Coordinates of N, CA and C in Angstrom, one line a residue:
M1 N 290.5 -20.0 -33.9 CA 291.5 -20.2 -35.0 C 292.5 -19.1 -35.0
E2 N 293.8 -19.5 -34.9 CA 294.9 -18.5 -34.8 C 295.2 -18.0 -36.2
Q3 N 295.5 -16.6 -36.3 CA 295.8 -16.0 -37.6 C 297.2 -15.5 -37.4
H4 N 298.0 -15.6 -38.4 CA 299.4 -15.2 -38.4 C 299.6 -14.2 -39.6
A5 N 300.2 -13.0 -39.3 CA 300.5 -12.0 -40.3 C 301.7 -12.4 -41.1
D6 N 301.6 -12.3 -42.4 CA 302.7 -12.7 -43.2 C 303.8 -11.6 -43.2
R7 N 305.1 -12.0 -43.2 CA 306.3 -11.0 -43.1 C 307.0 -11.2 -44.4
E8 N 307.3 -10.1 -45.1 CA 308.0 -10.2 -46.4 C 309.5 -10.2 -46.1
L9 N 310.2 -11.0 -46.9 CA 311.6 -11.0 -46.8 C 312.2 -10.3 -47.9
T10 N 313.3 -9.7 -47.6 CA 314.0 -8.9 -48.7 C 314.7 -9.9 -49.7
T11 N 314.9 -11.1 -49.3 CA 315.5 -12.1 -50.1 C 314.4 -13.1 -50.5
P12 N 314.2 -13.4 -51.8 CA 313.2 -14.3 -52.2 C 313.5 -15.7 -51.7
V13 N 312.4 -16.4 -51.3 CA 312.6 -17.8 -50.8 C 312.0 -18.7 -51.9
L14 N 312.9 -19.6 -52.3 CA 312.5 -20.6 -53.3 C 311.8 -21.8 -52.6
D15 N 310.8 -22.2 -53.3 CA 310.1 -23.4 -52.8 C 311.1 -24.5 -52.6
G16 N 311.0 -25.1 -51.5 CA 311.9 -26.2 -51.3 C 313.2 -25.9 -50.6
D17 N 313.5 -24.5 -50.5 CA 314.8 -24.1 -49.8 C 314.7 -24.4 -48.3
P18 N 315.7 -24.9 -47.7 CA 315.7 -25.0 -46.3 C 315.8 -23.7 -45.6
P19 N 315.4 -23.5 -44.4 CA 315.6 -22.2 -43.7 C 317.0 -21.7 -43.6
V20 N 318.0 -22.5 -43.4 CA 319.4 -22.1 -43.3 C 319.8 -21.4 -44.6
A21 N 319.5 -21.9 -45.7 CA 319.9 -21.4 -47.0 C 319.2 -20.0 -47.2
T22 N 318.0 -19.9 -46.7 CA 317.3 -18.6 -46.9 C 318.0 -17.5 -46.1
Y23 N 318.4 -17.8 -44.9 CA 319.2 -16.7 -44.1 C 320.5 -16.5 -44.7
Q24 N 321.2 -17.4 -45.3 CA 322.5 -17.2 -45.9 C 322.4 -16.3 -47.1
R25 N 321.3 -16.4 -47.9 CA 321.1 -15.5 -49.0 C 320.8 -14.1 -48.5
A26 N 320.0 -14.0 -47.5 CA 319.7 -12.6 -46.9 C 321.0 -11.9 -46.4
F27 N 321.8 -12.7 -45.7 CA 323.1 -12.2 -45.2 C 324.0 -11.8 -46.3
S28 N 324.1 -12.6 -47.4 CA 325.0 -12.3 -48.5 C 324.5 -11.1 -49.2
F29 N 323.2 -10.9 -49.4 CA 322.7 -9.7 -50.1 C 323.0 -8.4 -49.3
R30 N 322.9 -8.5 -48.0 CA 323.2 -7.3 -47.2 C 324.7 -7.0 -47.2
S31 N 325.5 -8.0 -47.1 CA 326.9 -7.8 -47.2 C 327.4 -7.1 -48.5
D32 N 326.8 -7.5 -49.6 CA 327.1 -6.8 -50.8 C 326.7 -5.4 -50.8
C33 N 325.6 -5.0 -50.1 CA 325.2 -3.6 -50.0 C 326.2 -2.8 -49.2
Y34 N 326.7 -3.4 -48.1 CA 327.7 -2.8 -47.2 C 329.0 -2.6 -47.9
I35 N 329.4 -3.5 -48.7 CA 330.6 -3.4 -49.5 C 330.5 -2.2 -50.5
E36 N 329.4 -2.2 -51.2 CA 329.2 -1.1 -52.2 C 329.3 0.3 -51.5
Q37 N 328.6 0.4 -50.3 CA 328.6 1.6 -49.6 C 330.0 2.0 -49.1
A38 N 330.7 1.0 -48.7 CA 332.1 1.2 -48.2 C 333.0 1.7 -49.4
I39 N 332.8 1.1 -50.5 CA 333.6 1.6 -51.7 C 333.3 3.0 -52.0
V40 N 332.0 3.4 -52.0 CA 331.6 4.7 -52.3 C 332.2 5.7 -51.3
L41 N 332.1 5.3 -50.0 CA 332.7 6.1 -49.0 C 334.2 6.3 -49.1
L42 N 334.9 5.2 -49.5 CA 336.3 5.3 -49.7 C 336.7 6.3 -50.9
R43 N 335.8 6.2 -51.9 CA 336.1 7.1 -53.1 C 335.9 8.6 -52.7
L44 N 334.8 8.8 -51.9 CA 334.6 10.2 -51.4 C 335.7 10.7 -50.5
M45 N 336.2 9.8 -49.6 CA 337.4 10.2 -48.8 C 338.6 10.5 -49.6
K46 N 338.8 9.7 -50.7 CA 340.0 9.9 -51.5 C 339.9 11.3 -52.2
R47 N 338.7 11.6 -52.7 CA 338.5 12.9 -53.4 C 338.7 14.0 -52.4
F48 N 338.2 13.8 -51.2 CA 338.3 14.8 -50.1 C 339.8 15.1 -49.8
A49 N 340.5 13.9 -49.7 CA 342.0 14.0 -49.4 C 342.7 14.7 -50.5
T50 N 342.4 14.4 -51.7 CA 343.0 15.1 -52.9 C 342.7 16.6 -52.8
A51 N 341.5 17.0 -52.5 CA 341.1 18.4 -52.4 C 341.9 19.1 -51.3
L52 N 342.0 18.4 -50.2 CA 342.8 19.0 -49.1 C 344.2 19.2 -49.5
T53 N 344.8 18.2 -50.2 CA 346.2 18.3 -50.6 C 346.4 19.5 -51.5
L54 N 345.5 19.7 -52.5 CA 345.6 20.8 -53.4 C 345.5 22.1 -52.7
I55 N 344.5 22.2 -51.7 CA 344.4 23.4 -50.9 C 345.6 23.7 -50.1
G56 N 346.2 22.6 -49.6 CA 347.5 22.8 -48.8 C 348.6 23.3 -49.6
F57 N 348.7 22.7 -50.9 CA 349.8 23.2 -51.8 C 349.5 24.7 -52.1
G58 N 348.2 25.0 -52.4 CA 347.9 26.4 -52.7 C 348.2 27.4 -51.6
L59 N 347.9 27.0 -50.3 CA 348.2 27.8 -49.2 C 349.7 28.0 -49.0
L60 N 350.4 26.9 -49.2 CA 351.9 26.9 -49.1 C 352.5 27.9 -50.1
A61 N 352.0 27.7 -51.4 CA 352.5 28.6 -52.4 C 352.2 30.1 -52.1
A62 N 351.0 30.3 -51.6 CA 350.6 31.7 -51.2 C 351.5 32.2 -50.1
A63 N 351.8 31.4 -49.1 CA 352.6 31.8 -48.0 C 354.0 32.1 -48.5
V64 N 354.6 31.3 -49.4 CA 355.9 31.5 -49.9 C 355.9 32.8 -50.7
G65 N 354.9 33.0 -51.6 CA 354.8 34.2 -52.3 C 354.7 35.5 -51.5
A66 N 353.9 35.4 -50.4 CA 353.8 36.5 -49.5 C 355.1 36.8 -48.8
Y67 N 355.9 35.8 -48.4 CA 357.2 36.0 -47.8 C 358.1 36.6 -48.7
L68 N 358.2 36.2 -50.0 CA 359.1 36.8 -50.9 C 358.7 38.2 -51.2
L69 N 357.4 38.5 -51.3 CA 357.0 39.8 -51.7 C 357.1 40.8 -50.6
F70 N 356.7 40.4 -49.4 CA 356.5 41.4 -48.3 C 357.7 41.3 -47.3
V71 N 358.5 40.3 -47.3 CA 359.6 40.2 -46.3 C 361.0 40.2 -47.0
K72 N 361.2 39.2 -47.9 CA 362.5 39.1 -48.4 C 362.9 40.2 -49.4
A73 N 362.0 40.5 -50.3 CA 362.3 41.5 -51.3 C 362.6 42.9 -50.7
P74 N 361.8 43.4 -49.8 CA 362.1 44.7 -49.1 C 363.4 44.6 -48.4
A75 N 363.7 43.5 -47.7 CA 364.9 43.4 -46.9 C 366.1 43.4 -47.8
E76 N 366.1 42.8 -49.0 CA 367.2 42.8 -49.9 C 367.4 44.2 -50.5
V77 N 366.3 44.9 -50.8 CA 366.4 46.2 -51.3 C 367.1 47.1 -50.3
A78 N 366.6 47.0 -49.0 CA 367.2 47.8 -47.9 C 368.7 47.6 -47.8
H79 N 369.1 46.4 -47.9 CA 370.6 46.1 -47.8 C 371.3 46.6 -49.0
T80 N 370.7 46.5 -50.2 CA 371.4 47.0 -51.4 C 371.6 48.5 -51.4
I81 N 370.5 49.2 -51.0 CA 370.6 50.7 -51.0 C 371.6 51.1 -49.9
A82 N 371.5 50.6 -48.7 CA 372.5 51.0 -47.7 C 373.9 50.7 -48.0
Q83 N 374.2 49.5 -48.5 CA 375.5 49.1 -48.9 C 376.1 50.0 -50.0
G84 N 375.2 50.2 -51.0 CA 375.6 51.0 -52.2 C 376.0 52.4 -51.9
I85 N 375.2 53.0 -51.0 CA 375.5 54.4 -50.6 C 376.7 54.5 -49.7
K86 N 376.9 53.5 -48.9 CA 378.1 53.4 -48.1 C 379.4 53.3 -48.9
E87 N 379.3 52.4 -49.9 CA 380.5 52.2 -50.8 C 380.8 53.5 -51.6
T88 N 379.8 54.2 -52.0 CA 380.0 55.4 -52.8 C 380.3 56.7 -52.0
F89 N 379.6 56.9 -51.0 CA 379.7 58.2 -50.2 C 380.2 58.0 -48.8
H90 N 380.5 56.8 -48.4 CA 381.2 56.6 -47.1 C 380.3 57.0 -45.9
F91 N 379.1 56.8 -46.0 CA 378.2 56.9 -44.8 C 377.0 56.0 -45.1
T92 N 376.3 55.7 -44.0 CA 375.1 54.8 -44.1 C 373.8 55.6 -43.7
P93 N 372.9 55.7 -44.6 CA 371.6 56.4 -44.3 C 370.7 55.6 -43.4
Q94 N 369.8 56.2 -42.8 CA 368.7 55.5 -42.0 C 367.8 54.8 -43.1
V95 N 367.6 53.5 -42.9 CA 366.7 52.8 -43.8 C 365.6 52.2 -43.1
R96 N 364.4 52.3 -43.6 CA 363.2 51.8 -43.0 C 362.5 50.9 -44.0
I97 N 361.8 49.9 -43.5 CA 360.9 49.1 -44.3 C 359.5 49.4 -43.7
N98 N 358.7 50.1 -44.6 CA 357.5 50.7 -44.1 C 357.7 51.6 -43.0
E99 N 357.3 51.3 -41.8 CA 357.5 52.2 -40.6 C 358.6 51.7 -39.7
T100 N 359.2 50.6 -40.0 CA 360.2 50.0 -39.1 C 361.6 50.3 -39.5
V101 N 362.4 50.9 -38.6 CA 363.8 51.2 -38.9 C 364.6 49.9 -38.8
V102 N 365.2 49.5 -39.9 CA 366.0 48.3 -39.9 C 367.5 48.6 -40.0
I103 N 367.9 49.8 -40.4 CA 369.3 50.3 -40.4 C 369.4 51.7 -39.9
E104 N 370.2 52.0 -38.9 CA 370.3 53.3 -38.4 C 371.4 54.1 -39.2
Q105 N 371.2 55.4 -39.2 CA 372.1 56.3 -39.9 C 373.4 56.4 -39.1
T106 N 374.5 56.2 -39.8 CA 375.8 56.3 -39.2 C 376.7 57.0 -40.1
S107 N 377.6 57.9 -39.6 CA 378.5 58.6 -40.5 C 379.8 59.0 -39.7
P108 N 381.0 58.7 -40.3 CA 382.2 59.2 -39.7 C 382.5 60.6 -40.0
I109 N 381.7 61.2 -40.9 CA 382.0 62.6 -41.3 C 380.7 63.4 -41.0
A110 N 380.9 64.8 -40.8 CA 379.7 65.6 -40.5 C 379.1 66.1 -41.8
E111 N 379.9 66.2 -42.9 CA 379.3 66.8 -44.1 C 379.8 65.9 -45.3
L112 N 378.9 65.8 -46.3 CA 379.1 64.9 -47.4 C 379.2 65.8 -48.7
A113 N 380.4 65.8 -49.3 CA 380.6 66.6 -50.5 C 380.4 65.6 -51.7
T114 N 379.4 65.9 -52.5 CA 379.1 65.1 -53.7 C 379.6 65.6 -55.0
V115 N 379.9 66.9 -55.0 CA 380.4 67.5 -56.3 C 381.4 68.6 -55.9
A116 N 382.4 68.8 -56.8 CA 383.4 69.9 -56.6 C 383.6 70.5 -58.0
R117 N 383.9 71.8 -58.0 CA 384.0 72.6 -59.3 C 385.1 73.7 -59.1
D118 N 385.9 73.8 -60.1 CA 386.9 74.9 -60.1 C 386.3 76.1 -60.8
V119 N 386.5 77.3 -60.2 CA 385.9 78.5 -60.6 C 387.0 79.6 -60.7
L120 N 387.0 80.3 -61.9 CA 387.9 81.5 -62.1 C 387.1 82.7 -61.9
V121 N 387.6 83.7 -61.1 CA 386.8 84.9 -60.7 C 387.7 86.1 -60.8
D122 N 387.2 87.1 -61.5 CA 387.9 88.4 -61.6 C 387.2 89.4 -60.7
Y123 N 387.9 90.3 -60.2 CA 387.3 91.4 -59.4 C 388.1 92.7 -59.7
D124 N 387.3 93.7 -60.0 CA 387.8 95.1 -60.3 C 387.3 96.1 -59.2
W125 N 388.3 96.9 -58.8 CA 387.9 97.9 -57.8 C 388.7 99.2 -58.1
S126 N 388.0 100.3 -57.9 CA 388.6 101.6 -58.1 C 388.0 102.6 -57.2
H127 N 388.8 103.7 -56.9 CA 388.3 104.7 -56.0 C 388.9 106.1 -56.5
R128 N 388.0 107.1 -56.6 CA 388.4 108.4 -57.1 C 388.2 109.4 -56.0
W129 N 389.3 110.2 -55.8 CA 389.2 111.3 -54.8 C 390.0 112.5 -55.2
L130 N 389.3 113.6 -55.3 CA 389.8 114.9 -55.8 C 390.6 114.7 -57.1
G131 N 389.9 114.0 -58.0 CA 390.5 113.8 -59.4 C 391.6 112.8 -59.5
S132 N 391.9 112.1 -58.3 CA 393.0 111.1 -58.3 C 392.3 109.7 -58.1
T133 N 392.6 108.8 -59.0 CA 392.0 107.4 -59.0 C 393.0 106.3 -58.7
K134 N 392.6 105.5 -57.8 CA 393.4 104.3 -57.5 C 392.6 103.0 -58.0
T135 N 393.3 102.0 -58.5 CA 392.6 100.9 -59.1 C 393.3 99.6 -58.7
L136 N 392.4 98.6 -58.5 CA 392.9 97.2 -58.2 C 392.1 96.3 -59.1
R137 N 392.8 95.3 -59.7 CA 392.2 94.2 -60.5 C 392.8 92.9 -60.0
L138 N 391.9 92.0 -59.5 CA 392.4 90.7 -59.0 C 391.8 89.6 -59.7
R139 N 392.5 88.5 -59.8 CA 391.9 87.2 -60.4 C 392.2 86.1 -59.4
G140 N 391.2 85.3 -59.1 CA 391.4 84.2 -58.2 C 390.9 82.9 -58.8
V141 N 391.5 81.8 -58.4 CA 391.1 80.4 -58.8 C 390.6 79.7 -57.5
F142 N 389.4 79.3 -57.6 CA 388.7 78.7 -56.4 C 388.2 77.3 -56.7
T143 N 388.2 76.5 -55.6 CA 387.5 75.2 -55.6 C 386.3 75.2 -54.7
A144 N 385.2 75.0 -55.3 CA 383.9 75.0 -54.6 C 383.4 73.6 -54.4
K145 N 382.9 73.3 -53.2 CA 382.3 71.9 -53.0 C 380.9 72.1 -52.4
A146 N 380.0 71.2 -52.9 CA 378.6 71.3 -52.4 C 378.2 69.9 -52.1
G147 N 377.3 69.8 -51.1 CA 376.8 68.4 -50.7 C 375.7 68.6 -49.7
F148 N 375.9 67.8 -48.6 CA 374.8 67.6 -47.6 C 375.4 67.7 -46.2
D149 N 374.6 68.2 -45.3 CA 374.9 68.2 -43.8 C 374.4 66.9 -43.3
L150 N 375.3 66.0 -42.9 CA 374.8 64.7 -42.4 C 374.4 64.7 -40.9
Q151 N 374.4 65.9 -40.3 CA 373.8 66.0 -39.0 C 372.2 66.0 -39.1
Q152 N 371.8 66.3 -40.3 CA 370.3 66.3 -40.6 C 369.9 64.9 -41.0
P153 N 368.6 64.6 -40.9 CA 368.1 63.2 -41.2 C 368.3 62.9 -42.7
F154 N 368.7 61.7 -43.0 CA 368.9 61.2 -44.4 C 368.2 59.9 -44.4
R155 N 367.0 59.8 -44.8 CA 366.2 58.6 -44.7 C 365.9 58.0 -46.0
I156 N 365.9 56.6 -46.0 CA 365.5 55.8 -47.1 C 364.3 54.9 -46.6
T157 N 363.2 54.9 -47.2 CA 362.0 54.1 -46.8 C 361.7 53.1 -48.0
I158 N 361.6 51.8 -47.6 CA 361.3 50.8 -48.6 C 359.8 50.4 -48.3
T159 N 359.0 50.5 -49.3 CA 357.6 50.0 -49.2 C 357.5 48.7 -50.0
D160 N 356.6 47.8 -49.5 CA 356.5 46.5 -50.1 C 355.4 46.3 -51.1
A161 N 354.4 47.2 -51.1 CA 353.3 47.1 -52.0 C 352.8 48.5 -52.4
P162 N 353.4 49.0 -53.6 CA 354.4 48.3 -54.4 C 355.8 48.4 -53.9
L163 N 356.7 47.6 -54.5 CA 358.1 47.7 -54.1 C 358.7 49.0 -54.5
E164 N 359.0 49.9 -53.6 CA 359.4 51.2 -54.0 C 360.4 51.8 -53.0
V165 N 361.3 52.6 -53.4 CA 362.4 53.3 -52.6 C 362.0 54.7 -52.5
R166 N 361.8 55.2 -51.3 CA 361.5 56.6 -51.1 C 362.6 57.3 -50.3
A167 N 363.3 58.2 -50.9 CA 364.5 58.8 -50.3 C 364.1 60.2 -49.9
E168 N 364.4 60.6 -48.6 CA 364.2 61.9 -48.1 C 365.6 62.5 -47.7
L169 N 366.0 63.5 -48.5 CA 367.3 64.0 -48.4 C 367.3 65.4 -47.7
P170 N 368.3 65.8 -46.9 CA 368.4 67.1 -46.4 C 368.6 68.1 -47.6
P171 N 368.4 69.3 -47.5 CA 368.7 70.3 -48.6 C 370.1 70.3 -48.9
P172 N 370.6 70.4 -50.2 CA 372.0 70.5 -50.5 C 372.5 71.9 -50.1
K173 N 373.7 72.0 -49.8 CA 374.3 73.3 -49.3 C 375.7 73.4 -49.9
L174 N 376.1 74.7 -50.0 CA 377.5 75.0 -50.4 C 378.4 74.8 -49.2
L175 N 379.3 73.8 -49.3 CA 380.1 73.4 -48.1 C 381.3 74.3 -48.0
S176 N 382.0 74.6 -49.1 CA 383.2 75.4 -49.0 C 383.5 76.1 -50.4
V177 N 384.1 77.2 -50.3 CA 384.7 77.9 -51.5 C 386.1 78.3 -51.1
Q178 N 387.1 77.5 -51.5 CA 388.5 77.6 -51.1 C 389.2 78.3 -52.3
M179 N 389.9 79.4 -51.9 CA 390.8 80.1 -52.9 C 392.1 79.4 -53.0
D180 N 392.4 78.8 -54.1 CA 393.6 78.1 -54.4 C 394.8 79.0 -54.7
S181 N 394.5 80.1 -55.4 CA 395.5 81.0 -55.8 C 394.9 82.3 -56.3
F182 N 395.6 83.4 -56.2 CA 395.1 84.7 -56.8 C 396.3 85.5 -57.3
S183 N 396.0 86.3 -58.2 CA 397.0 87.2 -58.8 C 396.5 88.6 -58.9
I184 N 397.4 89.6 -58.8 CA 397.0 91.0 -59.0 C 397.3 91.4 -60.4
L185 N 396.2 91.7 -61.1 CA 396.4 92.1 -62.5 C 396.7 93.5 -62.6
E186 N 396.2 94.3 -61.7 CA 396.5 95.8 -61.7 C 396.5 96.3 -60.3
D187 N 397.5 97.1 -60.0 CA 397.6 97.7 -58.6 C 398.2 99.1 -58.9
E188 N 397.3 100.1 -59.1 CA 397.8 101.4 -59.5 C 397.2 102.5 -58.6
S189 N 398.1 103.2 -58.0 CA 397.6 104.3 -57.1 C 397.5 105.6 -57.9
G190 N 396.7 106.6 -57.4 CA 396.6 107.9 -57.9 C 397.8 108.8 -57.4
W191 N 397.8 110.0 -57.9 CA 398.9 110.9 -57.4 C 398.9 111.1 -55.9
W192 N 397.7 111.4 -55.4 CA 397.6 111.6 -54.0 C 396.5 110.7 -53.3
N193 N 396.1 109.7 -54.1 CA 395.1 108.8 -53.7 C 395.7 107.4 -53.7
R194 N 396.5 107.1 -52.7 CA 397.3 105.9 -52.7 C 396.6 104.6 -52.2
I195 N 397.0 103.5 -52.8 CA 396.4 102.2 -52.4 C 397.0 101.7 -51.1
S196 N 396.2 101.4 -50.1 CA 396.7 100.9 -48.8 C 396.6 99.4 -48.7
D197 N 397.3 98.9 -47.6 CA 397.1 97.5 -47.4 C 395.7 97.1 -47.0
E198 N 395.0 98.0 -46.4 CA 393.6 97.7 -46.1 C 392.8 97.6 -47.3
D199 N 393.1 98.5 -48.3 CA 392.4 98.4 -49.6 C 392.6 97.0 -50.2
R200 N 393.8 96.5 -50.2 CA 394.1 95.2 -50.8 C 393.4 94.1 -50.0
E201 N 393.4 94.1 -48.7 CA 392.7 93.1 -47.9 C 391.2 93.1 -48.2
Q202 N 390.6 94.3 -48.3 CA 389.2 94.4 -48.6 C 388.9 93.9 -50.0
A203 N 389.8 94.1 -50.9 CA 389.6 93.6 -52.3 C 389.6 92.1 -52.4
I204 N 390.6 91.5 -51.6 CA 390.6 90.0 -51.5 C 389.3 89.5 -50.9
G205 N 388.8 90.1 -49.9 CA 387.6 89.7 -49.3 C 386.4 89.8 -50.3
A206 N 386.4 90.8 -51.0 CA 385.3 91.0 -52.0 C 385.5 90.0 -53.2
L207 N 386.7 89.6 -53.5 CA 387.0 88.6 -54.5 C 386.4 87.3 -54.0
Q208 N 386.6 86.9 -52.8 CA 386.1 85.7 -52.3 C 384.5 85.7 -52.2
H209 N 383.9 86.8 -51.9 CA 382.5 86.9 -51.9 C 381.9 86.8 -53.3
S210 N 382.6 87.4 -54.3 CA 382.2 87.3 -55.6 C 382.3 85.8 -56.1
A211 N 383.3 85.1 -55.6 CA 383.4 83.7 -56.0 C 382.2 82.9 -55.5
R212 N 381.8 83.1 -54.3 CA 380.7 82.4 -53.7 C 379.4 82.7 -54.5
E213 N 379.2 83.9 -54.8 CA 378.0 84.3 -55.6 C 378.0 83.7 -57.0
K214 N 379.2 83.6 -57.6 CA 379.3 83.0 -58.9 C 379.0 81.5 -58.8
V215 N 379.5 80.9 -57.8 CA 379.3 79.4 -57.7 C 377.8 79.1 -57.6
L216 N 377.1 79.9 -56.7 CA 375.7 79.6 -56.6 C 374.9 79.8 -57.9
R217 N 375.4 80.8 -58.7 CA 374.7 81.0 -60.0 C 374.9 79.9 -61.0
T218 N 376.0 79.1 -60.8 CA 376.3 78.1 -61.8 C 375.5 76.8 -61.5
G219 N 374.7 76.7 -60.5 CA 373.8 75.5 -60.3 C 374.6 74.4 -59.6
L220 N 375.6 74.7 -58.8 CA 376.3 73.7 -58.1 C 375.5 72.9 -57.2
L221 N 374.5 73.5 -56.5 CA 373.7 72.8 -55.6 C 372.8 71.8 -56.3
D222 N 372.3 72.2 -57.5 CA 371.5 71.2 -58.3 C 372.3 70.0 -58.6
S223 N 373.6 70.2 -58.9 CA 374.5 69.1 -59.3 C 374.7 68.2 -58.1
A224 N 374.9 68.8 -56.9 CA 375.1 68.0 -55.7 C 373.9 67.1 -55.5
R225 N 372.7 67.6 -55.6 CA 371.5 66.8 -55.4 C 371.4 65.7 -56.5
A226 N 371.7 66.1 -57.7 CA 371.5 65.2 -58.8 C 372.5 64.0 -58.7
T227 N 373.7 64.3 -58.2 CA 374.7 63.2 -58.1 C 374.2 62.1 -57.2
I228 N 373.7 62.4 -56.0 CA 373.2 61.3 -55.1 C 371.9 60.8 -55.5
E229 N 371.1 61.6 -56.2 CA 369.8 61.1 -56.7 C 370.0 60.0 -57.8
R230 N 371.0 60.3 -58.7 CA 371.3 59.3 -59.7 C 371.7 57.9 -59.1
R231 N 372.5 58.0 -58.0 CA 373.0 56.8 -57.4 C 371.9 56.0 -56.7
I232 N 371.0 56.7 -56.1 CA 369.8 56.0 -55.5 C 369.0 55.4 -56.6
H233 N 368.7 56.0 -57.7 CA 368.0 55.4 -58.8 C 368.7 54.2 -59.3
E234 N 370.0 54.2 -59.5 CA 370.8 53.1 -59.9 C 370.6 51.9 -59.0
L235 N 370.7 52.2 -57.7 CA 370.6 51.1 -56.7 C 369.2 50.5 -56.7
A236 N 368.2 51.3 -56.9 CA 366.8 50.8 -56.9 C 366.6 49.9 -58.1
R237 N 367.1 50.3 -59.2 CA 366.9 49.5 -60.5 C 367.6 48.2 -60.3
R238 N 368.6 48.0 -59.6 CA 369.3 46.7 -59.4 C 368.3 45.7 -58.7
S239 N 367.4 46.3 -57.9 CA 366.4 45.4 -57.2 C 365.0 45.5 -57.8
N240 N 365.0 46.0 -59.1 CA 363.7 46.1 -59.8 C 362.6 46.9 -59.0
A241 N 363.1 48.0 -58.4 CA 362.2 48.8 -57.6 C 362.2 50.2 -58.2
A242 N 361.0 50.9 -58.0 CA 361.0 52.3 -58.4 C 361.6 53.2 -57.3
A243 N 362.0 54.4 -57.7 CA 362.6 55.3 -56.7 C 362.0 56.7 -56.8
I244 N 361.7 57.2 -55.7 CA 361.2 58.6 -55.5 C 362.1 59.3 -54.6
V245 N 362.7 60.5 -55.0 CA 363.7 61.2 -54.2 C 363.1 62.6 -53.9
T246 N 362.9 63.0 -52.7 CA 362.4 64.3 -52.3 C 363.4 65.0 -51.4
S247 N 363.4 66.3 -51.5 CA 364.4 67.1 -50.7 C 363.8 68.5 -50.5
P248 N 363.7 69.0 -49.3 CA 363.3 70.4 -49.1 C 364.4 71.3 -49.7
W249 N 364.1 72.0 -50.8 CA 365.1 72.7 -51.6 C 365.1 74.2 -51.1
R250 N 366.2 74.6 -50.6 CA 366.4 76.0 -50.3 C 367.9 76.3 -50.7
E251 N 368.0 77.3 -51.5 CA 369.4 77.8 -51.9 C 370.0 78.5 -50.7
R252 N 371.2 78.1 -50.3 CA 371.8 78.7 -49.2 C 373.1 79.4 -49.6

């Protein structure tokens, strides 16, 4: 006697259904499952695509921000500083962005005078010999100029994080003390101690030396440095950048 194992169907079979209808129901049931899985898969793909789009926009925004912060902003500051100094002082400093030189130092002049001052100087001289005294009193008007030697490095460095202007200046120096005029207030010889032309020449030389010493005491070198330092700070503020100015200070 033959025995047959029963096989369960996933689709119920109704009594009286023909075999073709039974297979149609099984096929329809499975098709519905596939459609539902496809819908779920499409939803997951849509969410994944949305996430990728948001990530892409985020990366693009980050790239644009990085470009503006680390490339465009320092380049604009470098141009502003170089052009501003050129317009004011008629020379172009060396400008760097971090460690890269983007503008070379150029100057049609060897020295830059940033401040000038008029100075009035008196000089008195006398000499006594065997009871006879000769006296000279001179007064001179001088124009003193102070500034920088442009043969020395004049560097501007722009940093991007944070956005900052660092200026390295050569030490300020007294460029010239020119005597515009002088007058003799007293020129009196003794009975036998007469004033000579050599005495007068030496007195004029001493007057000029006194003028130089007086100019240095008035703080003209400080003023020369402060003039260009103020300009650098003004230019940095235009670009919303901080400014630090350093200079090896030696009074000359």
